[in-house]
GROMACS .gro file of C-alpha atoms in nm:
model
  266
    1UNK     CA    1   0.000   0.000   0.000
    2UNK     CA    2   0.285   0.223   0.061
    3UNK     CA    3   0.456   0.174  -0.246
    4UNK     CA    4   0.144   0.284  -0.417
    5UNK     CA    5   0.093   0.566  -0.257
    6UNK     CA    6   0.465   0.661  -0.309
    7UNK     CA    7   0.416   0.574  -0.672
    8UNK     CA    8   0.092   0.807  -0.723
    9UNK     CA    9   0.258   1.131  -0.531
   10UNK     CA   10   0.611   1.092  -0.680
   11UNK     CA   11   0.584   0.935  -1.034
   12UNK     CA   12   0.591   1.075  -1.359
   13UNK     CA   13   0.599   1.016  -1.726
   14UNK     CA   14   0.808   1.134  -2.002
   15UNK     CA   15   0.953   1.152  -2.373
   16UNK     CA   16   0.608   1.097  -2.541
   17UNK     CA   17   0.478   0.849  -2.292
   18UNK     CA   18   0.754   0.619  -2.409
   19UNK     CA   19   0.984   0.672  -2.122
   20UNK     CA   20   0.880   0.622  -1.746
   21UNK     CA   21   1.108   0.708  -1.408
   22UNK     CA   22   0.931   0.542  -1.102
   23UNK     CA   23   0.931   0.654  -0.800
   24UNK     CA   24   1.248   0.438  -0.673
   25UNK     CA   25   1.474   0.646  -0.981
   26UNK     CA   26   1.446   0.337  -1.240
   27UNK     CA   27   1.404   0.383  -1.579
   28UNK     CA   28   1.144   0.195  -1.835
   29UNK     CA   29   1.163   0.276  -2.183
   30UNK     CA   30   0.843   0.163  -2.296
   31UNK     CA   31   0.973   0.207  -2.699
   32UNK     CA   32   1.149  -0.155  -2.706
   33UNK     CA   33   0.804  -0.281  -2.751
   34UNK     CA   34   0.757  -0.106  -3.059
   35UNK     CA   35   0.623  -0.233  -3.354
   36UNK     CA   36   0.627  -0.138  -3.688
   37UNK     CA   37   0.361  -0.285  -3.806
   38UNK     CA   38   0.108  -0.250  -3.477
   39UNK     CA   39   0.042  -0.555  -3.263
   40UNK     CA   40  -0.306  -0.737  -3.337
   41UNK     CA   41  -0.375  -1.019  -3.101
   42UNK     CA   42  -0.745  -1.232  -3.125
   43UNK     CA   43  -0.907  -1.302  -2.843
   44UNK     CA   44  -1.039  -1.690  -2.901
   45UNK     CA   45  -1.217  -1.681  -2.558
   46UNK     CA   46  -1.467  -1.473  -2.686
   47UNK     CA   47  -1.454  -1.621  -3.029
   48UNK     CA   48  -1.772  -1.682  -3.262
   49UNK     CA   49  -1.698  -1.955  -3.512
   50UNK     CA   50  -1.567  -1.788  -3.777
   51UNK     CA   51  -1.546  -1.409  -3.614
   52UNK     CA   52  -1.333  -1.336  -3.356
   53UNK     CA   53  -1.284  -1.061  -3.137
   54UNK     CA   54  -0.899  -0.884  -3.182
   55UNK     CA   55  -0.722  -0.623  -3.025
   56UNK     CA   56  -0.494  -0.405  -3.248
   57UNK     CA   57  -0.247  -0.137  -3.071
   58UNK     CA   58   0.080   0.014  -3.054
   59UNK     CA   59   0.110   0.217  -2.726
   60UNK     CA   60   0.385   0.409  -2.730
   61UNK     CA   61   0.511   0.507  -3.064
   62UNK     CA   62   0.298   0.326  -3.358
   63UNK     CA   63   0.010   0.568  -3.520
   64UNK     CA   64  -0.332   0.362  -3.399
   65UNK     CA   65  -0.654   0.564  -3.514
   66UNK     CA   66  -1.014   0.417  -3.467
   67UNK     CA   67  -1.320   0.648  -3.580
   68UNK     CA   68  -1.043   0.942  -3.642
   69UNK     CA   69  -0.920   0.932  -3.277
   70UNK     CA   70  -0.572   0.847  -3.185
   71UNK     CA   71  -0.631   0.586  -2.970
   72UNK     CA   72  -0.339   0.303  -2.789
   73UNK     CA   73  -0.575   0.033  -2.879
   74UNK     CA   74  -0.940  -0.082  -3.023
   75UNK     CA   75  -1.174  -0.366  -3.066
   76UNK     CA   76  -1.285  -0.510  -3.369
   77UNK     CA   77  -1.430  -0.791  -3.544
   78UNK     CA   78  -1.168  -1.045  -3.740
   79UNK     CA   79  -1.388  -1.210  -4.014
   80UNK     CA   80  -1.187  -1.437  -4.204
   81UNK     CA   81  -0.849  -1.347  -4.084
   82UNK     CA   82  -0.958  -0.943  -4.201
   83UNK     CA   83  -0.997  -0.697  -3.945
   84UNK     CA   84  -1.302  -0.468  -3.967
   85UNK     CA   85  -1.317  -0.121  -4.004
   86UNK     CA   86  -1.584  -0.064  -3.717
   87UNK     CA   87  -1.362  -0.061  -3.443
   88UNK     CA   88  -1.437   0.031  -3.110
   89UNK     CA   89  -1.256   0.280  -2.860
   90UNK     CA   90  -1.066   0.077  -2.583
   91UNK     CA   91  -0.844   0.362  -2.475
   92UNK     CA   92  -0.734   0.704  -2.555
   93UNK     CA   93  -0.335   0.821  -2.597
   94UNK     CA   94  -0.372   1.091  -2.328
   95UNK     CA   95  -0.478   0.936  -2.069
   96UNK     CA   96  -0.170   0.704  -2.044
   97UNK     CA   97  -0.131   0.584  -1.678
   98UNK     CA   98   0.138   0.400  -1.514
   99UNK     CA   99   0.144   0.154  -1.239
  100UNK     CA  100   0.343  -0.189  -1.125
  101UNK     CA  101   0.208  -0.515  -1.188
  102UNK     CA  102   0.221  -0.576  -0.846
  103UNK     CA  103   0.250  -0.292  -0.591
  104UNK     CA  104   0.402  -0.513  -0.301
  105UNK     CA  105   0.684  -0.649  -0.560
  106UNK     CA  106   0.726  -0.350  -0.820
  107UNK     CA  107   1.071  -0.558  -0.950
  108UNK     CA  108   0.781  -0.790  -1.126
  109UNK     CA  109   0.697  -0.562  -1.375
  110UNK     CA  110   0.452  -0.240  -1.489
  111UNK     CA  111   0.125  -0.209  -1.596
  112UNK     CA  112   0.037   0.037  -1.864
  113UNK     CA  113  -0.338   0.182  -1.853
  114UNK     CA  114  -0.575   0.370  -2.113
  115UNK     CA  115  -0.921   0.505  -2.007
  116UNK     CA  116  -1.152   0.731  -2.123
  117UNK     CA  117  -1.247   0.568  -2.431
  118UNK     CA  118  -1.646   0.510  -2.506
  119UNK     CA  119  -1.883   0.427  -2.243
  120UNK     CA  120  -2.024   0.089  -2.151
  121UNK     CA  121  -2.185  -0.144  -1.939
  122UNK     CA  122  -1.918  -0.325  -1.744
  123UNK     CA  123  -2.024  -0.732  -1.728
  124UNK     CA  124  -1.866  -1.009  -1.803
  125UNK     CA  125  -2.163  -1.212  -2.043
  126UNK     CA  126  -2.449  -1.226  -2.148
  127UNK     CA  127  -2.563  -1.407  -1.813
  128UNK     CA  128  -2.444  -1.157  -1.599
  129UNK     CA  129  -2.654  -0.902  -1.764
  130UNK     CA  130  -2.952  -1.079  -1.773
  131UNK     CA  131  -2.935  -1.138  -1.408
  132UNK     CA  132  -2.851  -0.763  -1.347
  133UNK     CA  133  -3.176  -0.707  -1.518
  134UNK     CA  134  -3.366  -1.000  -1.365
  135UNK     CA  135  -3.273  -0.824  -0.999
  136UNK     CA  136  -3.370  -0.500  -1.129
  137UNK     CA  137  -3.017  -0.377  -1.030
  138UNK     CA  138  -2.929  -0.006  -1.144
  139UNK     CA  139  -2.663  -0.046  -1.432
  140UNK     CA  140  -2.360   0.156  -1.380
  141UNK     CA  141  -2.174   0.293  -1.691
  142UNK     CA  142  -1.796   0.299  -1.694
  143UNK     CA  143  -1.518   0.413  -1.968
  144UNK     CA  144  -1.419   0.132  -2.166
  145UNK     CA  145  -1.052   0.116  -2.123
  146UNK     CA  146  -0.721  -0.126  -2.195
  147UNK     CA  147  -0.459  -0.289  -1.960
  148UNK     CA  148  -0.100  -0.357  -2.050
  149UNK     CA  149   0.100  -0.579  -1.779
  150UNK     CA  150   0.403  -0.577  -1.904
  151UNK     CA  151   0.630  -0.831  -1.702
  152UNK     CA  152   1.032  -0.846  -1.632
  153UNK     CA  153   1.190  -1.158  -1.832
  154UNK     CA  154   1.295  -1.259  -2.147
  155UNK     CA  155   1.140  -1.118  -2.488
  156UNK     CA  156   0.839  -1.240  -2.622
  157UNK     CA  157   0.747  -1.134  -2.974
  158UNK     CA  158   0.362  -1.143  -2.869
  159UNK     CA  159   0.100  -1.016  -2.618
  160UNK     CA  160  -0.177  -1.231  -2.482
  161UNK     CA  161  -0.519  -1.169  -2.356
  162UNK     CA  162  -0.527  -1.237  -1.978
  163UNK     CA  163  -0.887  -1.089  -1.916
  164UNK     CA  164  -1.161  -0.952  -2.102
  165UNK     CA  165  -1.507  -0.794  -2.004
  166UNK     CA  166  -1.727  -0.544  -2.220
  167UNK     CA  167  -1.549  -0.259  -2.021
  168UNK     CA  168  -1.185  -0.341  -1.981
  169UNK     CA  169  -0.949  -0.549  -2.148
  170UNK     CA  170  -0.586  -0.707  -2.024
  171UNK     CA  171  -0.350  -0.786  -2.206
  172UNK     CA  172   0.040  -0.892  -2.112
  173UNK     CA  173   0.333  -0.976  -2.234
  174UNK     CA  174   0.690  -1.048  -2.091
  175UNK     CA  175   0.933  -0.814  -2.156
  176UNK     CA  176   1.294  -0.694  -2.066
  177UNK     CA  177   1.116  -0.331  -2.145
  178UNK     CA  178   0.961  -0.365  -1.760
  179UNK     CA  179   1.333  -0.459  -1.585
  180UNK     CA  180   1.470  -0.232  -1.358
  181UNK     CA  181   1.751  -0.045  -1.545
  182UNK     CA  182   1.994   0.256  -1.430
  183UNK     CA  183   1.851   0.564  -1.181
  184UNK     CA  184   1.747   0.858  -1.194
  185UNK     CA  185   1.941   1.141  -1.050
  186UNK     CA  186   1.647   1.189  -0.820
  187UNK     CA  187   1.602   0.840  -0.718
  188UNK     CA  188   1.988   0.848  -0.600
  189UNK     CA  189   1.918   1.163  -0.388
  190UNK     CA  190   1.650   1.007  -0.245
  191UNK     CA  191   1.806   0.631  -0.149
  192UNK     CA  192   2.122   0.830  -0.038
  193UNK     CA  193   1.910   1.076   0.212
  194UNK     CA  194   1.720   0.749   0.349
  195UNK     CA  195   2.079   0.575   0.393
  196UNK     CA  196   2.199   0.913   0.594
  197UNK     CA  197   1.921   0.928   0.814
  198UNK     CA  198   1.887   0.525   0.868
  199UNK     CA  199   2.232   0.572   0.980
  200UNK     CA  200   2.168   0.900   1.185
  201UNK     CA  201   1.891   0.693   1.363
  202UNK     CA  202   2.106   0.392   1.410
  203UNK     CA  203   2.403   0.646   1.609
  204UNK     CA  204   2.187   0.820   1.820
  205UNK     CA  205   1.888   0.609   1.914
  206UNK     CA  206   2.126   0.329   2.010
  207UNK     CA  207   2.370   0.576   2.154
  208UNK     CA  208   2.086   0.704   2.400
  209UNK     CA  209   1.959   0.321   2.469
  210UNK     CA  210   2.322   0.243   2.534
  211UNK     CA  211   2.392   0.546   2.767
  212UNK     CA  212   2.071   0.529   2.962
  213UNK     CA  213   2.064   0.124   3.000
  214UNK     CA  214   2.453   0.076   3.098
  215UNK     CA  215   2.472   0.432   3.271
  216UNK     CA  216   2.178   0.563   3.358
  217UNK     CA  217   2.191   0.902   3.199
  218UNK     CA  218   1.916   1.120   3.030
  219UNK     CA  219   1.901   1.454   2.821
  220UNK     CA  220   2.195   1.585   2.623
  221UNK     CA  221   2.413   1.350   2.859
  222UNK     CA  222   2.290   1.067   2.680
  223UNK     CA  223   2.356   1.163   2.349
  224UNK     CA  224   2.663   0.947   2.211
  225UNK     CA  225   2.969   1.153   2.247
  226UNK     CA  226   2.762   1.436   2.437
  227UNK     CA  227   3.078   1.656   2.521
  228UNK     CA  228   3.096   1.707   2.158
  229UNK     CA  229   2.683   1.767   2.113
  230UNK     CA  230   2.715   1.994   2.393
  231UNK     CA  231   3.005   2.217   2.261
  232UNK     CA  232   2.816   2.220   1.858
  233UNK     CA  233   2.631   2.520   1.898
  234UNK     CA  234   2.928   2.719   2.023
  235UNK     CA  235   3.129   2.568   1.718
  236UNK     CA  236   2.913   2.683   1.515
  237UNK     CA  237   2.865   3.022   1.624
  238UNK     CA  238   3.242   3.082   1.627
  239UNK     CA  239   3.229   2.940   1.282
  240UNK     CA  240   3.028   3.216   1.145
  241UNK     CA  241   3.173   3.503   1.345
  242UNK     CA  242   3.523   3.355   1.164
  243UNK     CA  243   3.393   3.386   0.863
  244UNK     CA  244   3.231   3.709   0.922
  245UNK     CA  245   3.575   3.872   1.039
  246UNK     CA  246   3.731   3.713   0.758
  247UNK     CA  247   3.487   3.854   0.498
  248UNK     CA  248   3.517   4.210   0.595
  249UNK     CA  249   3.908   4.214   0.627
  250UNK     CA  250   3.922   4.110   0.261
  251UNK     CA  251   3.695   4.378   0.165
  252UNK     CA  252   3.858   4.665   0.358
  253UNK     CA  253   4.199   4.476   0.213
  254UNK     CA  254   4.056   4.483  -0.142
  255UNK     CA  255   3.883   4.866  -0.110
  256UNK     CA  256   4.180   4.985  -0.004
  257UNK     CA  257   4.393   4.834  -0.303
  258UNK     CA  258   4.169   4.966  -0.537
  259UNK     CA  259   4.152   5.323  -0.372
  260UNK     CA  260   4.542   5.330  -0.413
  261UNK     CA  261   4.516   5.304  -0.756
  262UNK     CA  262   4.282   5.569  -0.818
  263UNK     CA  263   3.963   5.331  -0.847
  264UNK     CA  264   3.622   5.363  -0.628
  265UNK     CA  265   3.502   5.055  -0.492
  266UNK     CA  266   3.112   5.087  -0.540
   0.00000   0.00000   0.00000
C-alpha cells in the first residue's frame, strides 16, 4: 500500500509516454516494444466460429486511429483473418497511466493503462446481464478502457489476452522493457538521504539506549559523544563570526587596493 501511494505522489511520465522514471529512480523505456507494423492479437475466448474478437495497438510510438481518434488500442471484429473497419474505442493516448504489476513487488513488472475511451456497461456475459436485469439492479456505466502488464523476463514477440469484459481489457506480455535499469538522479538523492538518516537513527537512538541502560543518563548526557553535542552550537557560532571577520578584512583589504590606484570601490 505504501509503495502505491509513493508511486501516485512521486511518479511521472516522459519523452512521449515512451519513457517512465518510477518513484524508486528506475528507468522503463516503454519504446522496445515497438512495432512497426502494430500488434493485433485475437481473443479466441470470446470467439464466434468464424469471427473473432482482436485487439490491435501500438502504445507508445505506432500511429493507432479508430473512428479518427488516436487511440493506444481498439476492438474489432476479425472475419476471415480481415480486421473490420468498425472498431471500437478501448483507450485514448492521453490518458496514459502508469502503475506496477504488483505494488508489493514492483521488481515484477509495470502495468500500462488507457481510459476514457467510449462508455459501456461493465459485465462479463451475457448471463451476468440478464441477471442484473432479472434483480432489477441499477446499471452503472464505466469508460471502456485497456490494460498492458508488461512483465520483467525474457522477450516475447507477442502479447496475450489475460482478461476480457465489455469494459476493460488485459492484455500482457513479458518483456525486458519492464526490468529495472539505471537511476534517476532523483532516485539516488533520495536512497542516499534514506541511507543518511537510517544511519543517523542507528548512532543516536542506540547511543541514548546504550547510555541510559549501561549508565543511567538522560538529556543531552545521553547523546553518544555528548561533550561534543554539547560544545556544537558554540562551534558553530564561532564558525560564522570567523567567517564574518574574515569577509570584511578582505573587503577593507581589497577597497583599499583599489583606492590606491585611483579606483572607487562601489
Amino acid at each position: 500500500m505504501f509503495s502505491l501511494l509513493f508511486l501516485i505522489t512521486t511518479s511521472y511520465a516522459t519523452d512521449k509516454n515512451c519513457l517512465w522514471h518510477d518513484a524508486y529512480g528506475y528507468t522503463y523505456d516503454i519504446s522496445k516494444l515497438h512495432n512497426i507494423n502494430n500488434y493485433q492479437v485475437p481473443d479466441t475466448d470470446t470467439s464466434m466460429g468464424m469471427f473473432n474478437m482482436v485487439y490491435e495497438f501500438n502504445f507508445c510510438t505506432g500511429a493507432v486511429r479508430c473512428q479518427g481518434r488516436d487511440v493506444a488500442a481498439f476492438e474489432a471484429l476479425e472475419v476471415m483473418g480481415k480486421v473490420t473497419e468498425n472498431c471500437d474505442v478501448l483507450g485514448l493516448k492521453e490518458t496514459q497511466e502508469f502503475g506496477y504489476v504488483n505494488p508489493i513487488y514492483p521488481e515484477l513488472g509495470i502495468s500500462i493503462t488507457y481510459k476514457q475511451g467510449d462508455m459501456c456497461f461493465d459485465v462479463k456475459d451475457d448471463a451476468g446481464l440478464q441477471k442484473i436485469l432479472a434483480d432489477n439492479e441499477q446499471m452503472q456505466m464505466t469508460p471502456r478502457s485497456v490494460t498492458f502488464e508488461i512483465t520483467c523476463g525474457k522477450d516475447e514477440p507477442n502479447f496475450r489476452v489475460i482478461d476480457s469484459s465489455k469494459c476493460n481489457i488485459r492484455l500482457g506480455i513479458q518483456h525486458s522493457a519492464a526490468c529495472r535499469s539505471g537511476s534517476s538522479p532523483s532516485g539516488s538523492s533520495q536512497t542516499l538521504l534514506l541511507y543518511i538518516i537510517l544511519i543517523a537513527g542507528l548512532y543516536f537512538g542506540g547511543g541514548i539506549a546504550y547510555n541510559k541502560k549501561q549508565y543511567q543518563l538522560s538529556g543531552v548526557d545521553a547523546l553518544p559523544h555528548s561533550h561534543f553535542w554539547r560544545d556544537f552550537p558554540h562551534l558553530v557560532k564561532d564558525g560564522i563570526n570567523f567567517t564574518i571577520i574574515k569577509l570584511f578584512g578582505i573587503i577593507k583589504k581589497f577597497r583599499g587596493l583599489s583606492n590606491e590606484g585611483g579606483y572607487a570601490v562601489i
